[in-house]
């Protein structure tokens, strides 16, 4: 779990995909809410209270009554759900195309999905047999993001259009992967600040598939709800550590270069897109919680209280890798997670982390099945995720307390323009 944090919510100058929200009123009807949503300003960023720079701290935590008003635009340069603030509830789902389904069926499916996503993200009912699960709720900062797996291209006869960046990830020593919960032809990421809104979107997306495919795997995640903390702050994971301090920020001059495929990149259909690495990382919490407070801090290399490096300062103070204590020992241990994952220790490799925590109950041994749905974004996984994970494989102190149980790599094309659907340049090009 590389030590990085998520981006700030978009400002009015940002690219399309930014959040729009209406002012909240007690008892406001859904129809009235939606009718006024576009005219009353921007409010995305409330997720910062939940995940800080693991989502995007806003200047002030939003009151809970405004949760439903946040709206993210579907059409834009990039797909939603990449640089938007993290939401309180998330669903990840992968599909395989049905036997005999090919390029034509895939194009029709992406057309349906894009129409459904556009409507739901605007707070409207789904276009086909809406279930009313989200009735009375606003858009709730819903985002729906679509990607293609390595196998999709053979299924659709588009092997020549498959990016080299989508080559399978190498094996890592910490992997104990369940193939049935890994990869897939198609991948969908759903996030919202309301659990019913997120579930409604999941059901609508699944129903849209019809006979064109079937679910390969599905996972559920969560983060803190906006307003749960007294001030915006970086997220805490299920180990209690502040997690996400060093994520690339949209304000950095090389942010787009690191995260998005350039407009003139290869292949052309991936212009303004990104690559998502998805890993289900189980945290061995019973073992972790046996460690002393100090031992936990030494494993991570940061103070548990405020996320500051053990070398001193605040959360954002640069880590002093050479500082020693009175006995001559490094203050930040040589195998500390935060030291190993620093971009300057990995040839500048960086990725944009946008995770969800998960808890899927207690297993037969009485152990919590809990951890992190790790999702990271980069222009090229061979220059982002892979070098960092290889470095972690060689001696990360955290590795004995986590287990990578599933994995996927997906090509996520750029956003759809008005009148287009996601992936149209690939499927009709």
CSV table of C-alpha atoms in Angstrom, one decimal, residues 51-280:
chain,number,residue,atom,x,y,z
A,51,UNK,CA,-10.1,10.6,3.4
A,52,UNK,CA,-8.1,13.8,3.4
A,53,UNK,CA,-5.7,13.7,0.5
A,54,UNK,CA,-6.8,10.2,0.0
A,55,UNK,CA,-9.8,11.9,-1.5
A,56,UNK,CA,-9.6,15.6,-1.3
A,57,UNK,CA,-9.9,17.7,1.8
A,58,UNK,CA,-12.3,20.6,1.3
A,59,UNK,CA,-11.8,23.9,3.1
A,60,UNK,CA,-14.7,23.0,5.5
A,61,UNK,CA,-16.5,19.8,6.2
A,62,UNK,CA,-19.9,19.9,4.6
A,63,UNK,CA,-23.0,19.4,6.7
A,64,UNK,CA,-24.5,16.0,6.4
A,65,UNK,CA,-27.7,17.4,5.0
A,66,UNK,CA,-25.8,18.4,1.8
A,67,UNK,CA,-24.5,14.9,1.0
A,68,UNK,CA,-27.1,14.1,-1.6
A,69,UNK,CA,-26.6,17.4,-3.6
A,70,UNK,CA,-23.1,16.7,-4.9
A,71,UNK,CA,-23.1,16.0,-8.6
A,72,UNK,CA,-20.2,14.8,-10.8
A,73,UNK,CA,-20.5,15.2,-14.6
A,74,UNK,CA,-20.4,12.1,-16.8
A,75,UNK,CA,-19.1,13.7,-20.0
A,76,UNK,CA,-15.6,15.2,-19.9
A,77,UNK,CA,-11.9,14.9,-20.9
A,78,UNK,CA,-11.3,12.1,-18.4
A,79,UNK,CA,-13.8,9.6,-17.0
A,80,UNK,CA,-15.2,10.4,-13.6
A,81,UNK,CA,-14.0,8.5,-10.5
A,82,UNK,CA,-10.3,9.1,-11.1
A,83,UNK,CA,-9.5,12.6,-9.7
A,84,UNK,CA,-12.8,13.2,-7.9
A,85,UNK,CA,-12.9,13.0,-4.2
A,86,UNK,CA,-13.4,9.6,-2.7
A,87,UNK,CA,-16.9,8.6,-1.7
A,88,UNK,CA,-18.2,6.9,1.4
A,89,UNK,CA,-19.4,3.8,-0.4
A,90,UNK,CA,-17.9,1.9,-3.3
A,91,UNK,CA,-18.5,-1.2,-5.5
A,92,UNK,CA,-16.1,-2.8,-7.9
A,93,UNK,CA,-17.4,-5.4,-10.3
A,94,UNK,CA,-15.8,-7.2,-13.2
A,95,UNK,CA,-17.7,-9.0,-16.1
A,96,UNK,CA,-16.8,-11.5,-18.7
A,97,UNK,CA,-18.5,-11.4,-22.1
A,98,UNK,CA,-20.8,-14.3,-22.9
A,99,UNK,CA,-19.7,-17.0,-25.3
A,100,UNK,CA,-20.3,-15.8,-28.8
A,101,UNK,CA,-20.6,-12.1,-27.7
A,102,UNK,CA,-18.0,-10.0,-29.6
A,103,UNK,CA,-17.3,-6.4,-30.7
A,104,UNK,CA,-20.9,-5.6,-31.7
A,105,UNK,CA,-22.4,-6.8,-28.4
A,106,UNK,CA,-19.6,-5.0,-26.5
A,107,UNK,CA,-20.4,-1.7,-28.3
A,108,UNK,CA,-24.1,-2.0,-27.5
A,109,UNK,CA,-23.3,-2.7,-23.9
A,110,UNK,CA,-21.0,0.3,-23.5
A,111,UNK,CA,-23.6,2.4,-25.2
A,112,UNK,CA,-26.2,1.2,-22.6
A,113,UNK,CA,-23.8,1.6,-19.7
A,114,UNK,CA,-22.8,5.1,-20.7
A,115,UNK,CA,-26.5,6.2,-21.0
A,116,UNK,CA,-27.3,4.7,-17.6
A,117,UNK,CA,-24.2,6.3,-16.0
A,118,UNK,CA,-25.0,9.7,-17.4
A,119,UNK,CA,-28.6,9.5,-16.0
A,120,UNK,CA,-27.8,8.1,-12.6
A,121,UNK,CA,-24.9,10.6,-12.0
A,122,UNK,CA,-27.4,13.4,-12.7
A,123,UNK,CA,-29.7,11.9,-10.1
A,124,UNK,CA,-32.2,10.6,-12.6
A,125,UNK,CA,-33.8,7.1,-12.7
A,126,UNK,CA,-32.1,4.5,-14.8
A,127,UNK,CA,-33.5,4.3,-18.4
A,128,UNK,CA,-34.7,0.6,-18.1
A,129,UNK,CA,-37.0,-0.7,-15.4
A,130,UNK,CA,-35.7,1.5,-12.6
A,131,UNK,CA,-36.0,-0.2,-9.2
A,132,UNK,CA,-36.7,3.0,-7.2
A,133,UNK,CA,-34.0,2.1,-4.7
A,134,UNK,CA,-32.5,5.6,-5.0
A,135,UNK,CA,-35.9,7.4,-5.0
A,136,UNK,CA,-35.8,10.6,-3.0
A,137,UNK,CA,-32.0,10.8,-3.0
A,138,UNK,CA,-29.9,13.3,-4.9
A,139,UNK,CA,-26.9,12.3,-7.1
A,140,UNK,CA,-24.8,11.9,-3.9
A,141,UNK,CA,-21.5,12.5,-5.9
A,142,UNK,CA,-22.0,9.2,-7.7
A,143,UNK,CA,-19.3,8.3,-10.2
A,144,UNK,CA,-19.3,5.3,-12.6
A,145,UNK,CA,-16.0,4.4,-14.4
A,146,UNK,CA,-15.5,1.7,-17.1
A,147,UNK,CA,-12.4,-0.2,-18.1
A,148,UNK,CA,-11.2,-3.0,-20.4
A,149,UNK,CA,-9.2,-6.0,-19.2
A,150,UNK,CA,-6.5,-7.9,-21.2
A,151,UNK,CA,-8.9,-10.6,-22.3
A,152,UNK,CA,-11.4,-8.2,-23.7
A,153,UNK,CA,-9.4,-7.6,-26.8
A,154,UNK,CA,-9.2,-11.3,-27.9
A,155,UNK,CA,-13.0,-11.7,-27.2
A,156,UNK,CA,-13.8,-8.8,-29.5
A,157,UNK,CA,-11.2,-9.4,-32.2
A,158,UNK,CA,-9.3,-6.2,-31.3
A,159,UNK,CA,-6.0,-7.7,-30.3
A,160,UNK,CA,-4.1,-5.2,-32.5
A,161,UNK,CA,-5.6,-2.4,-30.5
A,162,UNK,CA,-4.5,-3.8,-27.1
A,163,UNK,CA,-2.0,-1.5,-25.4
A,164,UNK,CA,1.3,-3.0,-24.4
A,165,UNK,CA,0.8,-1.3,-21.0
A,166,UNK,CA,-2.0,-3.8,-20.5
A,167,UNK,CA,0.4,-6.8,-20.5
A,168,UNK,CA,-0.2,-9.0,-17.4
A,169,UNK,CA,1.5,-7.8,-14.2
A,170,UNK,CA,4.5,-9.8,-13.0
A,171,UNK,CA,4.1,-12.1,-10.1
A,172,UNK,CA,5.1,-10.8,-6.7
A,173,UNK,CA,6.1,-12.7,-3.6
A,174,UNK,CA,3.3,-11.3,-1.5
A,175,UNK,CA,0.7,-12.6,-4.0
A,176,UNK,CA,-1.8,-15.3,-3.0
A,177,UNK,CA,-4.2,-14.5,-5.8
A,178,UNK,CA,-7.6,-16.1,-6.3
A,179,UNK,CA,-8.0,-16.3,-10.1
A,180,UNK,CA,-11.7,-16.3,-9.8
A,181,UNK,CA,-11.6,-12.9,-8.2
A,182,UNK,CA,-9.0,-11.4,-10.5
A,183,UNK,CA,-9.0,-9.8,-13.9
A,184,UNK,CA,-12.0,-9.9,-16.2
A,185,UNK,CA,-13.1,-8.6,-19.7
A,186,UNK,CA,-14.8,-5.5,-18.4
A,187,UNK,CA,-14.4,-3.6,-15.1
A,188,UNK,CA,-16.7,-1.0,-13.5
A,189,UNK,CA,-16.0,1.2,-10.5
A,190,UNK,CA,-18.9,2.8,-8.6
A,191,UNK,CA,-18.7,5.3,-5.8
A,192,UNK,CA,-21.2,7.5,-4.0
A,193,UNK,CA,-21.7,9.2,-0.7
A,194,UNK,CA,-24.9,7.3,-0.1
A,195,UNK,CA,-25.0,3.5,0.2
A,196,UNK,CA,-28.4,3.1,-1.5
A,197,UNK,CA,-27.4,5.4,-4.4
A,198,UNK,CA,-24.3,3.2,-4.9
A,199,UNK,CA,-26.2,0.0,-4.7
A,200,UNK,CA,-28.9,1.3,-7.1
A,201,UNK,CA,-26.1,2.0,-9.6
A,202,UNK,CA,-24.6,-1.4,-9.2
A,203,UNK,CA,-27.9,-3.1,-9.9
A,204,UNK,CA,-28.6,-0.9,-12.9
A,205,UNK,CA,-25.2,-1.7,-14.4
A,206,UNK,CA,-25.6,-5.4,-13.8
A,207,UNK,CA,-29.1,-5.5,-15.3
A,208,UNK,CA,-27.9,-3.6,-18.4
A,209,UNK,CA,-25.5,-6.5,-19.2
A,210,UNK,CA,-28.4,-8.8,-20.0
A,211,UNK,CA,-27.3,-11.8,-22.0
A,212,UNK,CA,-24.1,-10.1,-23.2
A,213,UNK,CA,-22.1,-11.2,-20.2
A,214,UNK,CA,-22.0,-12.3,-16.6
A,215,UNK,CA,-20.4,-11.2,-13.4
A,216,UNK,CA,-16.9,-12.5,-12.8
A,217,UNK,CA,-16.4,-11.0,-9.3
A,218,UNK,CA,-17.8,-8.2,-7.2
A,219,UNK,CA,-16.4,-6.3,-4.1
A,220,UNK,CA,-17.8,-3.7,-1.8
A,221,UNK,CA,-15.9,-1.0,0.0
A,222,UNK,CA,-16.3,2.1,2.2
A,223,UNK,CA,-14.6,5.2,3.5
A,224,UNK,CA,-15.5,7.7,6.2
A,225,UNK,CA,-18.6,9.7,5.5
A,226,UNK,CA,-18.0,13.4,4.8
A,227,UNK,CA,-18.4,15.5,8.0
A,228,UNK,CA,-17.4,12.6,10.3
A,229,UNK,CA,-14.3,14.4,11.5
A,230,UNK,CA,-14.1,17.9,13.0
A,231,UNK,CA,-11.7,19.1,10.2
A,232,UNK,CA,-10.6,17.7,6.8
A,233,UNK,CA,-7.8,15.2,7.2
A,234,UNK,CA,-6.1,12.4,5.4
A,235,UNK,CA,-7.7,9.0,5.6
A,236,UNK,CA,-7.1,6.3,8.2
A,237,UNK,CA,-7.1,2.7,7.0
A,238,UNK,CA,-8.2,-0.3,9.0
A,239,UNK,CA,-4.8,-0.5,10.7
A,240,UNK,CA,-5.5,2.9,12.2
A,241,UNK,CA,-2.7,4.6,10.2
A,242,UNK,CA,-3.1,7.8,8.3
A,243,UNK,CA,-2.8,6.5,4.7
A,244,UNK,CA,-2.2,8.6,1.6
A,245,UNK,CA,0.1,11.4,2.5
A,246,UNK,CA,2.3,11.5,-0.6
A,247,UNK,CA,-0.2,11.0,-3.4
A,248,UNK,CA,0.5,13.1,-6.5
A,249,UNK,CA,-1.6,16.3,-6.5
A,250,UNK,CA,-3.4,17.8,-9.5
A,251,UNK,CA,-1.6,21.1,-8.8
A,252,UNK,CA,1.8,19.5,-9.6
A,253,UNK,CA,3.1,20.3,-13.1
A,254,UNK,CA,3.7,16.7,-14.0
A,255,UNK,CA,0.5,15.3,-12.6
A,256,UNK,CA,-1.2,14.7,-15.9
A,257,UNK,CA,2.0,13.2,-17.4
A,258,UNK,CA,2.1,10.7,-14.6
A,259,UNK,CA,-1.6,9.8,-14.4
A,260,UNK,CA,-3.1,10.1,-17.9
A,261,UNK,CA,-2.2,8.9,-21.3
A,262,UNK,CA,-1.3,12.0,-23.5
A,263,UNK,CA,-3.7,13.1,-26.2
A,264,UNK,CA,-1.2,12.0,-28.8
A,265,UNK,CA,-0.2,8.8,-27.0
A,266,UNK,CA,-0.5,5.2,-28.1
A,267,UNK,CA,-2.9,3.7,-28.9
A,268,UNK,CA,-4.9,6.7,-30.0
A,269,UNK,CA,-8.1,5.4,-28.5
A,270,UNK,CA,-6.5,5.6,-25.0
A,271,UNK,CA,-6.0,9.4,-25.3
A,272,UNK,CA,-6.7,11.1,-21.9
A,273,UNK,CA,-7.3,7.7,-20.3
A,274,UNK,CA,-5.4,5.9,-17.5
A,275,UNK,CA,-4.6,2.4,-16.3
A,276,UNK,CA,-6.1,1.1,-13.1
A,277,UNK,CA,-4.4,-1.5,-11.0
A,278,UNK,CA,-6.9,-3.2,-8.6
A,279,UNK,CA,-5.8,-5.3,-5.7
A,280,UNK,CA,-7.8,-6.8,-2.8
